[in-house]
DNA sequence: TACAATATGTCTCCGTTGGGACATATCTCA
DNA sequence: TGAGATATGTCCCAACGGAGACATATTGTA
């Protein structure tokens, strides 16, 4: 039961908070879209449609949370994303809330 | 900056994960809709529309995460909600994920 | 050579969600 | 008595987001 709840919640959180999950992942190391898709799917056991992923990455770059650099592998190009200072601050803000929510059965 | 991020994120999380926030709150003590609205607004500094709140509470009851009991205060009735075992399990599953996400800069 | 994997992008339809109004009743206090 | 707070509910329309298709190019492998 708890396991089904878990899956459902992970699915919801990777959907609704996709941007944050992406930032968190890229924070560990610079990464490109396709790699991210594979990692997320392996790690969280959820499908991540590339039709949702790529627009989100571009959006995050527009907002200044990520920067990108094209890397050539022969003829094929990868768009490698790196997190910015602003992006890190966003992730920090998120982590702060998580901490409160964990401690915070102290909601009175 | 971090403060604006914080507010934005709290707003997003109370919207997208409203059900969980409600369960978490009711878990601390049985509560009715109007009180919840006031507490959430005071505590999180976000507006919680009653047009979103009441349908959600009813939905959570239908799903078996909450039970309700009508309490009379003179002629006025309050619908007091209590969390069920199933509801608690859902909150636990959520807490589990939060823990992972906090520790889990270990995403490789 | 043909298929699967790597790699990145757009677009459209459809369903869900949210904002805000509509609705009603009681209670308290000035 | 009239306004504001308490208390719970529904409903509609617009906006947003997701599922899945459309699109294209390279690389590796059977």
PDB file of C-alpha atoms (C1' of nucleotides) in Angstrom:
ATOM      1  CA  UNK A   1       0.000   0.000   0.000  1.00  0.00           C
ATOM      2  CA  UNK A   2       2.643   2.449   1.103  1.00  0.00           C
ATOM      3  CA  UNK A   3       4.588   1.428  -1.992  1.00  0.00           C
ATOM      4  CA  UNK A   4       1.757   2.385  -4.343  1.00  0.00           C
ATOM      5  CA  UNK A   5       1.418   5.667  -2.459  1.00  0.00           C
ATOM      6  CA  UNK A   6       5.125   6.215  -2.906  1.00  0.00           C
ATOM      7  CA  UNK A   7       5.036   5.683  -6.647  1.00  0.00           C
ATOM      8  CA  UNK A   8       2.004   7.889  -7.054  1.00  0.00           C
ATOM      9  CA  UNK A   9       3.662  10.679  -5.089  1.00  0.00           C
ATOM     10  CA  UNK A  10       6.967  10.428  -6.931  1.00  0.00           C
ATOM     11  CA  UNK A  11       5.046  10.598 -10.200  1.00  0.00           C
ATOM     12  CA  UNK A  12       3.164  13.686  -9.006  1.00  0.00           C
ATOM     13  CA  UNK A  13       6.273  15.408  -7.722  1.00  0.00           C
ATOM     14  CA  UNK A  14       8.317  14.823 -10.847  1.00  0.00           C
ATOM     15  CA  UNK A  15       5.416  16.233 -12.853  1.00  0.00           C
ATOM     16  CA  UNK A  16       4.463  19.236 -10.748  1.00  0.00           C
ATOM     17  CA  UNK A  17       7.971  20.070  -9.577  1.00  0.00           C
ATOM     18  CA  UNK A  18       9.808  18.930 -12.699  1.00  0.00           C
ATOM     19  CA  UNK A  19      11.894  22.094 -12.883  1.00  0.00           C
ATOM     20  CA  UNK A  20      13.252  21.540  -9.382  1.00  0.00           C
ATOM     21  CA  UNK A  21      14.045  17.895  -9.973  1.00  0.00           C
ATOM     22  CA  UNK A  22      15.941  18.887 -13.101  1.00  0.00           C
ATOM     23  CA  UNK A  23      17.879  21.588 -11.284  1.00  0.00           C
ATOM     24  CA  UNK A  24      18.713  19.166  -8.484  1.00  0.00           C
ATOM     25  CA  UNK A  25      20.007  16.647 -10.974  1.00  0.00           C
ATOM     26  CA  UNK A  26      22.052  19.116 -12.986  1.00  0.00           C
ATOM     27  CA  UNK A  27      23.450  20.494  -9.757  1.00  0.00           C
ATOM     28  CA  UNK A  28      25.208  17.206  -9.117  1.00  0.00           C
ATOM     29  CA  UNK A  29      26.872  17.498 -12.511  1.00  0.00           C
ATOM     30  CA  UNK A  30      26.317  19.219 -15.865  1.00  0.00           C
ATOM     31  CA  UNK A  31      24.096  17.102 -18.074  1.00  0.00           C
ATOM     32  CA  UNK A  32      22.190  17.072 -21.370  1.00  0.00           C
ATOM     33  CA  UNK A  33      18.547  16.317 -22.054  1.00  0.00           C
ATOM     34  CA  UNK A  34      18.745  12.755 -23.231  1.00  0.00           C
ATOM     35  CA  UNK A  35      20.998  11.728 -20.359  1.00  0.00           C
ATOM     36  CA  UNK A  36      18.635  13.390 -17.899  1.00  0.00           C
ATOM     37  CA  UNK A  37      15.719  11.454 -19.314  1.00  0.00           C
ATOM     38  CA  UNK A  38      17.555   8.173 -18.880  1.00  0.00           C
ATOM     39  CA  UNK A  39      18.770   8.984 -15.379  1.00  0.00           C
ATOM     40  CA  UNK A  40      15.371  10.137 -14.135  1.00  0.00           C
ATOM     41  CA  UNK A  41      13.642   7.077 -15.542  1.00  0.00           C
ATOM     42  CA  UNK A  42      16.190   4.705 -14.043  1.00  0.00           C
ATOM     43  CA  UNK A  43      16.411   6.503 -10.728  1.00  0.00           C
ATOM     44  CA  UNK A  44      12.789   7.350 -10.043  1.00  0.00           C
ATOM     45  CA  UNK A  45      11.103   4.674 -12.087  1.00  0.00           C
ATOM     46  CA  UNK A  46       8.888   7.194 -13.837  1.00  0.00           C
ATOM     47  CA  UNK A  47       8.648   7.950 -17.527  1.00  0.00           C
ATOM     48  CA  UNK A  48       9.818  11.404 -18.497  1.00  0.00           C
ATOM     49  CA  UNK A  49       8.500  12.383 -21.895  1.00  0.00           C
ATOM     50  CA  UNK A  50      11.054  14.247 -23.949  1.00  0.00           C
ATOM     51  CA  UNK A  51       8.206  16.433 -25.212  1.00  0.00           C
ATOM     52  CA  UNK A  52       7.959  17.819 -21.705  1.00  0.00           C
ATOM     53  CA  UNK A  53      11.648  17.735 -20.873  1.00  0.00           C
ATOM     54  CA  UNK A  54      13.218  19.790 -23.666  1.00  0.00           C
ATOM     55  CA  UNK A  55      10.809  22.727 -23.471  1.00  0.00           C
ATOM     56  CA  UNK A  56      11.340  22.802 -19.696  1.00  0.00           C
ATOM     57  CA  UNK A  57      15.118  22.887 -20.049  1.00  0.00           C
ATOM     58  CA  UNK A  58      14.866  25.766 -22.502  1.00  0.00           C
ATOM     59  CA  UNK A  59      12.500  27.556 -20.153  1.00  0.00           C
ATOM     60  CA  UNK A  60      14.904  27.154 -17.253  1.00  0.00           C
ATOM     61  CA  UNK A  61      17.687  28.602 -19.360  1.00  0.00           C
ATOM     62  CA  UNK A  62      15.526  31.572 -20.335  1.00  0.00           C
ATOM     63  CA  UNK A  63      14.833  32.198 -16.668  1.00  0.00           C
ATOM     64  CA  UNK A  64      18.519  32.148 -15.847  1.00  0.00           C
ATOM     65  CA  UNK A  65      18.505  28.979 -13.755  1.00  0.00           C
ATOM     66  CA  UNK A  66      20.632  27.116 -16.263  1.00  0.00           C
ATOM     67  CA  UNK A  67      23.221  27.895 -18.897  1.00  0.00           C
ATOM     68  CA  UNK A  68      23.943  25.646 -21.855  1.00  0.00           C
ATOM     69  CA  UNK A  69      26.905  24.852 -24.012  1.00  0.00           C
ATOM     70  CA  UNK A  70      26.918  22.776 -27.170  1.00  0.00           C
ATOM     71  CA  UNK A  71      29.380  19.929 -27.140  1.00  0.00           C
ATOM     72  CA  UNK A  72      30.264  18.162 -30.355  1.00  0.00           C
ATOM     73  CA  UNK A  73      30.656  14.410 -30.449  1.00  0.00           C
ATOM     74  CA  UNK A  74      31.699  14.011 -34.064  1.00  0.00           C
ATOM     75  CA  UNK A  75      28.709  15.326 -36.033  1.00  0.00           C
ATOM     76  CA  UNK A  76      26.298  14.919 -33.193  1.00  0.00           C
ATOM     77  CA  UNK A  77      25.787  17.764 -30.725  1.00  0.00           C
ATOM     78  CA  UNK A  78      24.826  17.614 -27.098  1.00  0.00           C
ATOM     79  CA  UNK A  79      23.417  20.631 -25.309  1.00  0.00           C
ATOM     80  CA  UNK A  80      25.039  20.385 -21.914  1.00  0.00           C
ATOM     81  CA  UNK A  81      23.348  22.336 -19.138  1.00  0.00           C
ATOM     82  CA  UNK A  82      25.038  23.766 -16.062  1.00  0.00           C
ATOM     83  CA  UNK A  83      23.222  25.199 -13.060  1.00  0.00           C
ATOM     84  CA  UNK A  84      23.674  28.884 -12.278  1.00  0.00           C
ATOM     85  CA  UNK A  85      23.924  30.662  -8.943  1.00  0.00           C
ATOM     86  CA  UNK A  86      20.269  31.623  -9.279  1.00  0.00           C
ATOM     87  CA  UNK A  87      19.360  28.010  -9.966  1.00  0.00           C
ATOM     88  CA  UNK A  88      21.176  26.885  -6.860  1.00  0.00           C
ATOM     89  CA  UNK A  89      19.311  29.458  -4.787  1.00  0.00           C
ATOM     90  CA  UNK A  90      16.041  28.064  -6.065  1.00  0.00           C
ATOM     91  CA  UNK A  91      17.036  24.556  -5.063  1.00  0.00           C
ATOM     92  CA  UNK A  92      18.143  25.829  -1.665  1.00  0.00           C
ATOM     93  CA  UNK A  93      14.779  27.489  -1.129  1.00  0.00           C
ATOM     94  CA  UNK A  94      13.125  24.180  -1.962  1.00  0.00           C
ATOM     95  CA  UNK A  95      15.373  22.250   0.421  1.00  0.00           C
ATOM     96  CA  UNK A  96      14.519  24.760   3.142  1.00  0.00           C
ATOM     97  CA  UNK A  97      10.810  24.059   2.731  1.00  0.00           C
ATOM     98  CA  UNK A  98      11.374  20.307   2.801  1.00  0.00           C
ATOM     99  CA  UNK A  99      13.220  20.608   6.082  1.00  0.00           C
ATOM    100  CA  UNK A 100      10.382  22.592   7.606  1.00  0.00           C
ATOM    101  CA  UNK A 101       7.851  20.076   6.371  1.00  0.00           C
ATOM    102  CA  UNK A 102       9.808  17.245   7.905  1.00  0.00           C
ATOM    103  CA  UNK A 103      10.374  18.821  11.262  1.00  0.00           C
ATOM    104  CA  UNK A 104       7.092  20.561  11.011  1.00  0.00           C
ATOM    105  CA  UNK A 105       4.605  18.263  12.519  1.00  0.00           C
ATOM    106  CA  UNK A 106       4.853  21.299  14.725  1.00  0.00           C
ATOM    107  CA  UNK A 107       2.106  22.938  12.749  1.00  0.00           C
ATOM    108  CA  UNK A 108      -0.093  24.107  15.565  1.00  0.00           C
TER     109      UNK A 108
ATOM    110  CA  UNK B   1      15.685  36.782  -3.668  1.00  0.00           C
ATOM    111  CA  UNK B   2      15.663  33.525  -1.769  1.00  0.00           C
ATOM    112  CA  UNK B   3      12.612  34.867   0.040  1.00  0.00           C
ATOM    113  CA  UNK B   4      10.686  35.394  -3.201  1.00  0.00           C
ATOM    114  CA  UNK B   5      11.700  31.902  -4.303  1.00  0.00           C
ATOM    115  CA  UNK B   6      10.457  30.566  -0.999  1.00  0.00           C
ATOM    116  CA  UNK B   7       7.058  32.194  -1.333  1.00  0.00           C
ATOM    117  CA  UNK B   8       6.681  31.045  -4.911  1.00  0.00           C
ATOM    118  CA  UNK B   9       7.534  27.479  -3.955  1.00  0.00           C
ATOM    119  CA  UNK B  10       5.234  27.413  -0.945  1.00  0.00           C
ATOM    120  CA  UNK B  11       2.449  28.689  -3.174  1.00  0.00           C
ATOM    121  CA  UNK B  12       3.168  25.962  -5.738  1.00  0.00           C
ATOM    122  CA  UNK B  13       3.372  23.219  -3.153  1.00  0.00           C
ATOM    123  CA  UNK B  14       0.153  24.179  -1.404  1.00  0.00           C
ATOM    124  CA  UNK B  15      -1.539  24.147  -4.802  1.00  0.00           C
ATOM    125  CA  UNK B  16      -0.105  21.017  -6.336  1.00  0.00           C
ATOM    126  CA  UNK B  17       0.137  19.027  -3.127  1.00  0.00           C
ATOM    127  CA  UNK B  18      -2.873  20.555  -1.399  1.00  0.00           C
ATOM    128  CA  UNK B  19      -4.234  17.181  -0.347  1.00  0.00           C
ATOM    129  CA  UNK B  20      -1.037  16.331   1.499  1.00  0.00           C
ATOM    130  CA  UNK B  21      -0.815  19.678   3.229  1.00  0.00           C
ATOM    131  CA  UNK B  22      -4.387  19.228   4.402  1.00  0.00           C
ATOM    132  CA  UNK B  23      -3.717  15.722   5.676  1.00  0.00           C
ATOM    133  CA  UNK B  24      -0.588  16.908   7.464  1.00  0.00           C
ATOM    134  CA  UNK B  25      -2.545  19.671   9.152  1.00  0.00           C
ATOM    135  CA  UNK B  26      -5.468  17.491  10.159  1.00  0.00           C
ATOM    136  CA  UNK B  27      -3.028  14.898  11.447  1.00  0.00           C
ATOM    137  CA  UNK B  28      -1.902  17.325  14.154  1.00  0.00           C
ATOM    138  CA  UNK B  29      -5.520  17.674  15.273  1.00  0.00           C
ATOM    139  CA  UNK B  30      -9.023  17.226  13.872  1.00  0.00           C
ATOM    140  CA  UNK B  31     -10.129  20.383  12.089  1.00  0.00           C
ATOM    141  CA  UNK B  32     -12.892  21.849   9.946  1.00  0.00           C
ATOM    142  CA  UNK B  33     -12.659  23.672   6.620  1.00  0.00           C
ATOM    143  CA  UNK B  34     -12.894  27.246   7.704  1.00  0.00           C
ATOM    144  CA  UNK B  35     -10.340  26.796  10.456  1.00  0.00           C
ATOM    145  CA  UNK B  36      -7.973  25.095   8.015  1.00  0.00           C
ATOM    146  CA  UNK B  37      -8.271  28.007   5.632  1.00  0.00           C
ATOM    147  CA  UNK B  38      -7.359  30.452   8.386  1.00  0.00           C
ATOM    148  CA  UNK B  39      -4.491  28.367   9.698  1.00  0.00           C
ATOM    149  CA  UNK B  40      -2.957  27.761   6.291  1.00  0.00           C
ATOM    150  CA  UNK B  41      -3.163  31.425   5.360  1.00  0.00           C
ATOM    151  CA  UNK B  42      -1.638  32.537   8.638  1.00  0.00           C
ATOM    152  CA  UNK B  43       1.007  29.826   8.713  1.00  0.00           C
ATOM    153  CA  UNK B  44       2.121  29.712   5.100  1.00  0.00           C
ATOM    154  CA  UNK B  45       1.180  33.220   4.052  1.00  0.00           C
ATOM    155  CA  UNK B  46      -0.696  31.969   1.008  1.00  0.00           C
ATOM    156  CA  UNK B  47      -4.335  32.414   0.128  1.00  0.00           C
ATOM    157  CA  UNK B  48      -6.386  29.245   0.130  1.00  0.00           C
ATOM    158  CA  UNK B  49      -9.612  29.669  -1.790  1.00  0.00           C
ATOM    159  CA  UNK B  50     -12.544  27.958  -0.127  1.00  0.00           C
ATOM    160  CA  UNK B  51     -13.746  27.049  -3.605  1.00  0.00           C
ATOM    161  CA  UNK B  52     -10.731  24.774  -3.842  1.00  0.00           C
ATOM    162  CA  UNK B  53     -10.640  23.694  -0.216  1.00  0.00           C
ATOM    163  CA  UNK B  54     -14.097  22.244   0.361  1.00  0.00           C
ATOM    164  CA  UNK B  55     -14.206  20.065  -2.762  1.00  0.00           C
ATOM    165  CA  UNK B  56     -10.766  18.729  -1.832  1.00  0.00           C
ATOM    166  CA  UNK B  57     -11.851  17.838   1.690  1.00  0.00           C
ATOM    167  CA  UNK B  58     -14.853  15.972   0.354  1.00  0.00           C
ATOM    168  CA  UNK B  59     -12.666  14.187  -2.150  1.00  0.00           C
ATOM    169  CA  UNK B  60     -10.250  13.109   0.575  1.00  0.00           C
ATOM    170  CA  UNK B  61     -13.149  11.749   2.574  1.00  0.00           C
ATOM    171  CA  UNK B  62     -14.431   9.802  -0.437  1.00  0.00           C
ATOM    172  CA  UNK B  63     -10.991   8.309  -0.882  1.00  0.00           C
ATOM    173  CA  UNK B  64     -10.899   7.208   2.738  1.00  0.00           C
ATOM    174  CA  UNK B  65      -8.085   9.485   3.864  1.00  0.00           C
ATOM    175  CA  UNK B  66     -10.375  11.455   6.140  1.00  0.00           C
ATOM    176  CA  UNK B  67     -13.552  10.899   8.086  1.00  0.00           C
ATOM    177  CA  UNK B  68     -15.893  13.688   9.080  1.00  0.00           C
ATOM    178  CA  UNK B  69     -18.290  14.348  11.903  1.00  0.00           C
ATOM    179  CA  UNK B  70     -20.750  17.199  12.162  1.00  0.00           C
ATOM    180  CA  UNK B  71     -20.446  19.215  15.336  1.00  0.00           C
ATOM    181  CA  UNK B  72     -23.204  21.579  16.318  1.00  0.00           C
ATOM    182  CA  UNK B  73     -22.392  24.948  17.764  1.00  0.00           C
ATOM    183  CA  UNK B  74     -25.923  26.152  18.489  1.00  0.00           C
ATOM    184  CA  UNK B  75     -27.579  26.208  15.067  1.00  0.00           C
ATOM    185  CA  UNK B  76     -24.311  26.338  13.193  1.00  0.00           C
ATOM    186  CA  UNK B  77     -22.614  23.151  12.157  1.00  0.00           C
ATOM    187  CA  UNK B  78     -18.967  22.435  11.669  1.00  0.00           C
ATOM    188  CA  UNK B  79     -17.784  19.473   9.644  1.00  0.00           C
ATOM    189  CA  UNK B  80     -14.806  18.274  11.633  1.00  0.00           C
ATOM    190  CA  UNK B  81     -12.365  16.057   9.791  1.00  0.00           C
ATOM    191  CA  UNK B  82     -10.143  13.406  11.306  1.00  0.00           C
ATOM    192  CA  UNK B  83      -7.331  11.617   9.516  1.00  0.00           C
ATOM    193  CA  UNK B  84      -7.635   7.866   8.957  1.00  0.00           C
ATOM    194  CA  UNK B  85      -4.977   5.178   9.038  1.00  0.00           C
ATOM    195  CA  UNK B  86      -4.844   5.292   5.255  1.00  0.00           C
ATOM    196  CA  UNK B  87      -4.407   9.046   5.373  1.00  0.00           C
ATOM    197  CA  UNK B  88      -1.513   8.691   7.764  1.00  0.00           C
ATOM    198  CA  UNK B  89       0.131   6.175   5.458  1.00  0.00           C
ATOM    199  CA  UNK B  90      -0.097   8.643   2.613  1.00  0.00           C
ATOM    200  CA  UNK B  91       1.578  11.338   4.695  1.00  0.00           C
ATOM    201  CA  UNK B  92       4.259   8.862   5.733  1.00  0.00           C
ATOM    202  CA  UNK B  93       4.970   8.013   2.109  1.00  0.00           C
ATOM    203  CA  UNK B  94       5.343  11.716   1.416  1.00  0.00           C
ATOM    204  CA  UNK B  95       7.692  12.224   4.370  1.00  0.00           C
ATOM    205  CA  UNK B  96       9.784   9.335   3.089  1.00  0.00           C
ATOM    206  CA  UNK B  97      10.263  11.020  -0.250  1.00  0.00           C
ATOM    207  CA  UNK B  98      11.173  14.320   1.388  1.00  0.00           C
ATOM    208  CA  UNK B  99      13.869  12.586   3.391  1.00  0.00           C
ATOM    209  CA  UNK B 100      15.321  11.041   0.263  1.00  0.00           C
ATOM    210  CA  UNK B 101      15.251  14.354  -1.528  1.00  0.00           C
ATOM    211  CA  UNK B 102      17.067  16.033   1.328  1.00  0.00           C
ATOM    212  CA  UNK B 103      19.750  13.446   1.750  1.00  0.00           C
ATOM    213  CA  UNK B 104      19.659  12.793  -1.933  1.00  0.00           C
ATOM    214  CA  UNK B 105      22.121  15.136  -3.394  1.00  0.00           C
ATOM    215  CA  UNK B 106      23.407  11.623  -3.795  1.00  0.00           C
ATOM    216  CA  UNK B 107      21.675  11.393  -7.137  1.00  0.00           C
ATOM    217  CA  UNK B 108      24.452  10.082  -9.219  1.00  0.00           C
TER     218      UNK B 108
ATOM    219  C1'  DT C   1      21.165  -2.041 -44.823  1.00  0.00           C
ATOM    220  C1'  DA C   2      17.900  -1.663 -41.700  1.00  0.00           C
ATOM    221  C1'  DC C   3      16.732  -1.131 -36.943  1.00  0.00           C
ATOM    222  C1'  DA C   4      17.483   0.647 -32.370  1.00  0.00           C
ATOM    223  C1'  DA C   5      19.542   4.030 -29.685  1.00  0.00           C
ATOM    224  C1'  DT C   6      21.214   8.720 -29.214  1.00  0.00           C
ATOM    225  C1'  DA C   7      19.913  13.528 -29.476  1.00  0.00           C
ATOM    226  C1'  DT C   8      16.831  17.677 -29.750  1.00  0.00           C
ATOM    227  C1'  DG C   9      13.088  20.017 -31.031  1.00  0.00           C
ATOM    228  C1'  DT C  10       7.825  21.511 -32.105  1.00  0.00           C
ATOM    229  C1'  DC C  11       2.811  21.228 -32.124  1.00  0.00           C
ATOM    230  C1'  DT C  12      -1.972  20.173 -31.319  1.00  0.00           C
ATOM    231  C1'  DC C  13      -5.751  18.273 -28.928  1.00  0.00           C
ATOM    232  C1'  DC C  14      -7.871  17.419 -24.744  1.00  0.00           C
ATOM    233  C1'  DG C  15      -8.563  17.118 -19.862  1.00  0.00           C
ATOM    234  C1'  DT C  16      -7.731  19.098 -15.494  1.00  0.00           C
ATOM    235  C1'  DT C  17      -7.126  22.985 -12.642  1.00  0.00           C
ATOM    236  C1'  DG C  18      -7.629  27.522 -10.925  1.00  0.00           C
ATOM    237  C1'  DG C  19      -9.822  32.108 -10.231  1.00  0.00           C
ATOM    238  C1'  DG C  20     -13.722  34.073  -9.014  1.00  0.00           C
ATOM    239  C1'  DA C  21     -18.506  34.409  -8.750  1.00  0.00           C
ATOM    240  C1'  DC C  22     -22.980  32.616  -7.081  1.00  0.00           C
ATOM    241  C1'  DA C  23     -25.496  30.791  -3.119  1.00  0.00           C
ATOM    242  C1'  DT C  24     -27.022  30.323   1.665  1.00  0.00           C
ATOM    243  C1'  DA C  25     -27.213  30.394   6.729  1.00  0.00           C
ATOM    244  C1'  DT C  26     -25.698  31.642  11.478  1.00  0.00           C
ATOM    245  C1'  DC C  27     -23.482  34.508  14.856  1.00  0.00           C
ATOM    246  C1'  DT C  28     -21.440  38.598  16.968  1.00  0.00           C
ATOM    247  C1'  DC C  29     -20.772  43.238  17.742  1.00  0.00           C
ATOM    248  C1'  DA C  30     -21.239  48.099  17.050  1.00  0.00           C
TER     249       DA C  30
ATOM    250  C1'  DT D   1     -30.211  46.386  11.985  1.00  0.00           C
ATOM    251  C1'  DG D   2     -26.550  46.041   9.259  1.00  0.00           C
ATOM    252  C1'  DA D   3     -21.827  44.742   8.490  1.00  0.00           C
ATOM    253  C1'  DG D   4     -18.294  41.427   8.976  1.00  0.00           C
ATOM    254  C1'  DA D   5     -16.911  37.019  10.452  1.00  0.00           C
ATOM    255  C1'  DT D   6     -17.985  32.111  10.641  1.00  0.00           C
ATOM    256  C1'  DA D   7     -19.252  28.087   7.935  1.00  0.00           C
ATOM    257  C1'  DT D   8     -19.992  25.134   3.742  1.00  0.00           C
ATOM    258  C1'  DG D   9     -21.076  24.372  -0.668  1.00  0.00           C
ATOM    259  C1'  DT D  10     -21.469  24.647  -6.228  1.00  0.00           C
ATOM    260  C1'  DC D  11     -20.470  26.263 -10.883  1.00  0.00           C
ATOM    261  C1'  DC D  12     -18.512  28.292 -15.084  1.00  0.00           C
ATOM    262  C1'  DC D  13     -15.009  29.893 -18.056  1.00  0.00           C
ATOM    263  C1'  DA D  14     -10.469  30.584 -19.222  1.00  0.00           C
ATOM    264  C1'  DA D  15      -5.831  29.128 -18.921  1.00  0.00           C
ATOM    265  C1'  DC D  16      -2.432  25.865 -18.308  1.00  0.00           C
ATOM    266  C1'  DG D  17      -0.251  21.562 -18.787  1.00  0.00           C
ATOM    267  C1'  DG D  18       0.205  16.773 -20.296  1.00  0.00           C
ATOM    268  C1'  DA D  19      -0.083  12.864 -23.693  1.00  0.00           C
ATOM    269  C1'  DG D  20       1.385  11.716 -27.823  1.00  0.00           C
ATOM    270  C1'  DA D  21       2.351  12.582 -32.510  1.00  0.00           C
ATOM    271  C1'  DC D  22       5.231  14.887 -36.016  1.00  0.00           C
ATOM    272  C1'  DA D  23       9.926  15.994 -37.410  1.00  0.00           C
ATOM    273  C1'  DT D  24      14.907  15.311 -38.260  1.00  0.00           C
ATOM    274  C1'  DA D  25      19.741  13.830 -37.926  1.00  0.00           C
ATOM    275  C1'  DT D  26      23.563  10.863 -36.325  1.00  0.00           C
ATOM    276  C1'  DT D  27      25.691   6.631 -34.540  1.00  0.00           C
ATOM    277  C1'  DG D  28      26.219   1.848 -33.495  1.00  0.00           C
ATOM    278  C1'  DT D  29      25.106  -2.871 -34.345  1.00  0.00           C
ATOM    279  C1'  DA D  30      23.114  -7.144 -36.040  1.00  0.00           C
TER     280       DA D  30
END
